[in-house]
Amino acid sequence: LSTIHPNSGVLDGGTEVFLHGSNFSSDHGIVRCLFNGTAVAANVASPNEIVCVAPQSSQKREVEVSVMYGYDIFTLESLTFSYDYDIQLTAIVPDVIGRSAETIVKVFGNNFSHRSELTCFIADAGMLKATFIRETEVHCLVPKDLKPESYNISVSNNG
């Protein structure tokens, strides 16, 4: 085991998690991911990747993630998964932008996390760079030349 992506998700669970490493195989028996000891089904997607879905958590916390082949458990101390509260958006400023230049849109809400996976998403523009300001504010850099229409904007703590 070497890396995990994403390394965070919401308390309700359901985040698809990709574990990377080497020599993965389903030939060794049933494969499970363990989130702080809670076992969930896993799929060996390739010799270098295992995919599982994070279970729910009752509290915001960081947990150890490991892989179980049959009765053998493989872990790496640096493989952790953080459970976060759902992001709640409350306001966007400005709510109308021009097309001639990139624009910083301020997004206000709750439960933004200061991590490298923080992103904004707008249909037709895709994933956008998000800058963490505080737990209640992020800035999204919106590209120029979006066609004129209404867009929904979303923010994710885990890409």
PDB file of C-alpha atoms in Angstrom:
ATOM      1  CA  LEU A   1       0.000   0.000   0.000  1.00  0.00           C
ATOM      2  CA  SER A   2       1.305   3.438  -0.852  1.00  0.00           C
ATOM      3  CA  THR A   3      -1.428   6.079  -1.384  1.00  0.00           C
ATOM      4  CA  ILE A   4      -5.128   6.754  -0.946  1.00  0.00           C
ATOM      5  CA  HIS A   5      -7.379   9.064  -2.981  1.00  0.00           C
ATOM      6  CA  PRO A   6      -9.469  10.796  -1.976  1.00  0.00           C
ATOM      7  CA  ASN A   7      -8.347  10.846   1.627  1.00  0.00           C
ATOM      8  CA  SER A   8     -11.548  12.399   2.961  1.00  0.00           C
ATOM      9  CA  GLY A   9     -15.322  12.114   2.679  1.00  0.00           C
ATOM     10  CA  VAL A  10     -18.577  12.899   4.437  1.00  0.00           C
ATOM     11  CA  LEU A  11     -19.932  11.343   7.624  1.00  0.00           C
ATOM     12  CA  ASP A  12     -22.724   9.626   5.678  1.00  0.00           C
ATOM     13  CA  GLY A  13     -20.133   7.479   3.898  1.00  0.00           C
ATOM     14  CA  GLY A  14     -20.432   6.522   0.246  1.00  0.00           C
ATOM     15  CA  THR A  15     -17.156   8.058  -0.937  1.00  0.00           C
ATOM     16  CA  GLU A  16     -15.438   5.881  -3.538  1.00  0.00           C
ATOM     17  CA  VAL A  17     -11.845   5.408  -2.333  1.00  0.00           C
ATOM     18  CA  PHE A  18      -8.881   4.301  -4.451  1.00  0.00           C
ATOM     19  CA  LEU A  19      -5.956   2.582  -2.722  1.00  0.00           C
ATOM     20  CA  HIS A  20      -2.744   2.402  -4.719  1.00  0.00           C
ATOM     21  CA  GLY A  21       0.170   0.051  -4.297  1.00  0.00           C
ATOM     22  CA  SER A  22       1.530  -3.022  -6.003  1.00  0.00           C
ATOM     23  CA  ASN A  23       0.913  -6.748  -6.380  1.00  0.00           C
ATOM     24  CA  PHE A  24      -2.819  -6.559  -5.723  1.00  0.00           C
ATOM     25  CA  SER A  25      -4.743  -9.644  -6.767  1.00  0.00           C
ATOM     26  CA  SER A  26      -8.095 -11.196  -6.005  1.00  0.00           C
ATOM     27  CA  ASP A  27      -6.385 -14.615  -6.220  1.00  0.00           C
ATOM     28  CA  HIS A  28      -5.523 -14.356  -2.513  1.00  0.00           C
ATOM     29  CA  GLY A  29      -9.141 -14.696  -1.408  1.00  0.00           C
ATOM     30  CA  ILE A  30     -11.777 -12.178  -0.406  1.00  0.00           C
ATOM     31  CA  VAL A  31     -10.473  -8.610  -0.342  1.00  0.00           C
ATOM     32  CA  ARG A  32     -11.837  -6.022   2.086  1.00  0.00           C
ATOM     33  CA  CYS A  33     -10.947  -2.451   3.030  1.00  0.00           C
ATOM     34  CA  LEU A  34     -10.875  -1.660   6.718  1.00  0.00           C
ATOM     35  CA  PHE A  35     -11.758   1.829   7.941  1.00  0.00           C
ATOM     36  CA  ASN A  36     -10.704   1.916  11.579  1.00  0.00           C
ATOM     37  CA  GLY A  37     -11.520  -1.798  11.727  1.00  0.00           C
ATOM     38  CA  THR A  38     -14.865  -1.603   9.914  1.00  0.00           C
ATOM     39  CA  ALA A  39     -14.714  -3.962   6.924  1.00  0.00           C
ATOM     40  CA  VAL A  40     -16.256  -3.036   3.571  1.00  0.00           C
ATOM     41  CA  ALA A  41     -16.236  -4.836   0.230  1.00  0.00           C
ATOM     42  CA  ALA A  42     -13.306  -4.083  -2.063  1.00  0.00           C
ATOM     43  CA  ASN A  43     -12.648  -4.569  -5.746  1.00  0.00           C
ATOM     44  CA  VAL A  44      -9.175  -5.262  -7.126  1.00  0.00           C
ATOM     45  CA  ALA A  45      -9.336  -2.973 -10.160  1.00  0.00           C
ATOM     46  CA  SER A  46      -5.767  -3.711 -11.263  1.00  0.00           C
ATOM     47  CA  PRO A  47      -2.486  -5.014  -9.832  1.00  0.00           C
ATOM     48  CA  ASN A  48      -1.897  -1.425  -8.627  1.00  0.00           C
ATOM     49  CA  GLU A  49      -5.358  -0.354  -7.449  1.00  0.00           C
ATOM     50  CA  ILE A  50      -8.070  -1.432  -5.032  1.00  0.00           C
ATOM     51  CA  VAL A  51     -11.422   0.378  -4.938  1.00  0.00           C
ATOM     52  CA  CYS A  52     -13.837   0.442  -2.004  1.00  0.00           C
ATOM     53  CA  VAL A  53     -16.589   2.658  -0.625  1.00  0.00           C
ATOM     54  CA  ALA A  54     -16.093   4.369   2.726  1.00  0.00           C
ATOM     55  CA  PRO A  55     -18.633   3.373   5.380  1.00  0.00           C
ATOM     56  CA  GLN A  56     -20.461   5.980   7.434  1.00  0.00           C
ATOM     57  CA  SER A  57     -18.994   7.443  10.603  1.00  0.00           C
ATOM     58  CA  SER A  58     -20.770   8.784  13.661  1.00  0.00           C
ATOM     59  CA  GLN A  59     -18.276  11.618  14.151  1.00  0.00           C
ATOM     60  CA  LYS A  60     -15.792  13.889  12.389  1.00  0.00           C
ATOM     61  CA  ARG A  61     -12.436  12.124  12.720  1.00  0.00           C
ATOM     62  CA  GLU A  62      -9.436  10.621  10.975  1.00  0.00           C
ATOM     63  CA  VAL A  63      -9.261   6.828  10.717  1.00  0.00           C
ATOM     64  CA  GLU A  64      -6.658   4.302   9.629  1.00  0.00           C
ATOM     65  CA  VAL A  65      -7.297   2.512   6.332  1.00  0.00           C
ATOM     66  CA  SER A  66      -5.943  -0.954   5.653  1.00  0.00           C
ATOM     67  CA  VAL A  67      -6.571  -3.872   3.302  1.00  0.00           C
ATOM     68  CA  MET A  68      -7.532  -7.399   4.354  1.00  0.00           C
ATOM     69  CA  TYR A  69      -6.801 -10.429   2.162  1.00  0.00           C
ATOM     70  CA  GLY A  70      -8.509 -13.416   3.751  1.00  0.00           C
ATOM     71  CA  TYR A  71      -7.206 -13.177   7.324  1.00  0.00           C
ATOM     72  CA  ASP A  72      -4.085 -11.113   6.535  1.00  0.00           C
ATOM     73  CA  ILE A  73      -4.198  -7.357   7.120  1.00  0.00           C
ATOM     74  CA  PHE A  74      -1.922  -4.909   5.319  1.00  0.00           C
ATOM     75  CA  THR A  75      -1.573  -1.347   6.499  1.00  0.00           C
ATOM     76  CA  LEU A  76       0.612   1.727   6.205  1.00  0.00           C
ATOM     77  CA  GLU A  77       0.501   4.252   9.041  1.00  0.00           C
ATOM     78  CA  SER A  78       0.254   7.195   6.660  1.00  0.00           C
ATOM     79  CA  LEU A  79      -2.908   5.803   5.005  1.00  0.00           C
ATOM     80  CA  THR A  80      -5.702   7.662   6.741  1.00  0.00           C
ATOM     81  CA  PHE A  81      -9.161   8.831   5.759  1.00  0.00           C
ATOM     82  CA  SER A  82     -10.804  11.911   7.289  1.00  0.00           C
ATOM     83  CA  TYR A  83     -14.537  12.125   7.849  1.00  0.00           C
ATOM     84  CA  ASP A  84     -15.927  15.645   7.439  1.00  0.00           C
ATOM     85  CA  TYR A  85     -19.284  17.336   7.805  1.00  0.00           C
ATOM     86  CA  ASP A  86     -21.216  17.984   4.571  1.00  0.00           C
ATOM     87  CA  ILE A  87     -20.468  21.309   2.920  1.00  0.00           C
ATOM     88  CA  GLN A  88     -23.373  23.723   3.050  1.00  0.00           C
ATOM     89  CA  LEU A  89     -23.357  26.691   0.642  1.00  0.00           C
ATOM     90  CA  THR A  90     -25.045  29.917   1.712  1.00  0.00           C
ATOM     91  CA  ALA A  91     -24.000  32.659  -0.765  1.00  0.00           C
ATOM     92  CA  ILE A  92     -21.968  33.402  -3.892  1.00  0.00           C
ATOM     93  CA  VAL A  93     -20.443  36.844  -4.620  1.00  0.00           C
ATOM     94  CA  PRO A  94     -20.642  38.084  -7.298  1.00  0.00           C
ATOM     95  CA  ASP A  95     -23.624  36.164  -8.593  1.00  0.00           C
ATOM     96  CA  VAL A  96     -23.178  37.595 -12.116  1.00  0.00           C
ATOM     97  CA  ILE A  97     -19.808  37.706 -13.909  1.00  0.00           C
ATOM     98  CA  GLY A  98     -18.514  38.994 -17.219  1.00  0.00           C
ATOM     99  CA  ARG A  99     -16.929  36.944 -19.997  1.00  0.00           C
ATOM    100  CA  SER A 100     -13.856  39.056 -20.744  1.00  0.00           C
ATOM    101  CA  ALA A 101     -11.589  37.991 -17.872  1.00  0.00           C
ATOM    102  CA  GLU A 102     -11.093  35.318 -15.247  1.00  0.00           C
ATOM    103  CA  THR A 103     -13.118  36.138 -12.152  1.00  0.00           C
ATOM    104  CA  ILE A 104     -12.689  35.215  -8.518  1.00  0.00           C
ATOM    105  CA  VAL A 105     -16.034  34.105  -7.136  1.00  0.00           C
ATOM    106  CA  LYS A 106     -16.342  34.098  -3.346  1.00  0.00           C
ATOM    107  CA  VAL A 107     -18.338  31.135  -2.088  1.00  0.00           C
ATOM    108  CA  PHE A 108     -19.661  31.283   1.462  1.00  0.00           C
ATOM    109  CA  GLY A 109     -20.956  28.391   3.513  1.00  0.00           C
ATOM    110  CA  ASN A 110     -19.876  25.961   6.210  1.00  0.00           C
ATOM    111  CA  ASN A 111     -17.435  23.074   6.624  1.00  0.00           C
ATOM    112  CA  PHE A 112     -14.811  23.928   3.997  1.00  0.00           C
ATOM    113  CA  SER A 113     -11.510  22.152   4.726  1.00  0.00           C
ATOM    114  CA  HIS A 114      -8.009  23.501   4.165  1.00  0.00           C
ATOM    115  CA  ARG A 115      -6.533  20.726   2.031  1.00  0.00           C
ATOM    116  CA  SER A 116      -5.076  20.352  -1.436  1.00  0.00           C
ATOM    117  CA  GLU A 117      -8.139  18.466  -2.751  1.00  0.00           C
ATOM    118  CA  LEU A 118     -10.464  21.464  -2.215  1.00  0.00           C
ATOM    119  CA  THR A 119     -12.114  22.226  -5.579  1.00  0.00           C
ATOM    120  CA  CYS A 120     -14.969  24.125  -7.154  1.00  0.00           C
ATOM    121  CA  PHE A 121     -17.046  22.723  -9.991  1.00  0.00           C
ATOM    122  CA  ILE A 122     -19.095  24.509 -12.631  1.00  0.00           C
ATOM    123  CA  ALA A 123     -20.704  22.683 -15.554  1.00  0.00           C
ATOM    124  CA  ASP A 124     -18.966  23.602 -18.845  1.00  0.00           C
ATOM    125  CA  ALA A 125     -15.873  24.749 -16.895  1.00  0.00           C
ATOM    126  CA  GLY A 126     -15.226  21.529 -14.961  1.00  0.00           C
ATOM    127  CA  MET A 127     -13.042  21.379 -11.867  1.00  0.00           C
ATOM    128  CA  LEU A 128     -11.684  24.761 -10.819  1.00  0.00           C
ATOM    129  CA  LYS A 129      -8.957  25.807  -8.446  1.00  0.00           C
ATOM    130  CA  ALA A 130     -10.348  26.644  -5.024  1.00  0.00           C
ATOM    131  CA  THR A 131      -8.509  28.743  -2.484  1.00  0.00           C
ATOM    132  CA  PHE A 132      -9.314  28.153   1.181  1.00  0.00           C
ATOM    133  CA  ILE A 133      -9.886  31.418   3.041  1.00  0.00           C
ATOM    134  CA  ARG A 134     -11.568  30.091   6.172  1.00  0.00           C
ATOM    135  CA  GLU A 135     -13.986  27.308   7.143  1.00  0.00           C
ATOM    136  CA  THR A 136     -16.831  29.527   5.918  1.00  0.00           C
ATOM    137  CA  GLU A 137     -15.292  30.937   2.710  1.00  0.00           C
ATOM    138  CA  VAL A 138     -13.475  29.727  -0.402  1.00  0.00           C
ATOM    139  CA  HIS A 139     -12.550  31.541  -3.599  1.00  0.00           C
ATOM    140  CA  CYS A 140     -13.073  29.912  -6.999  1.00  0.00           C
ATOM    141  CA  LEU A 141     -11.216  31.101 -10.080  1.00  0.00           C
ATOM    142  CA  VAL A 142     -13.781  31.066 -12.911  1.00  0.00           C
ATOM    143  CA  PRO A 143     -12.341  31.104 -16.445  1.00  0.00           C
ATOM    144  CA  LYS A 144     -13.288  33.714 -19.016  1.00  0.00           C
ATOM    145  CA  ASP A 145     -15.447  32.960 -22.042  1.00  0.00           C
ATOM    146  CA  LEU A 146     -18.125  30.820 -20.380  1.00  0.00           C
ATOM    147  CA  LYS A 147     -21.226  31.027 -22.530  1.00  0.00           C
ATOM    148  CA  PRO A 148     -23.866  33.311 -21.031  1.00  0.00           C
ATOM    149  CA  GLU A 149     -26.339  31.292 -18.968  1.00  0.00           C
ATOM    150  CA  SER A 150     -27.058  30.278 -15.371  1.00  0.00           C
ATOM    151  CA  TYR A 151     -24.650  27.831 -13.763  1.00  0.00           C
ATOM    152  CA  ASN A 152     -24.676  25.896 -10.529  1.00  0.00           C
ATOM    153  CA  ILE A 153     -21.462  25.974  -8.558  1.00  0.00           C
ATOM    154  CA  SER A 154     -20.417  23.305  -6.083  1.00  0.00           C
ATOM    155  CA  VAL A 155     -17.459  22.920  -3.744  1.00  0.00           C
ATOM    156  CA  SER A 156     -15.826  19.674  -2.679  1.00  0.00           C
ATOM    157  CA  ASN A 157     -13.316  19.043   0.097  1.00  0.00           C
ATOM    158  CA  ASN A 158     -12.013  15.903  -1.627  1.00  0.00           C
ATOM    159  CA  GLY A 159     -11.792  16.738  -5.326  1.00  0.00           C
TER     160      GLY A 159
END
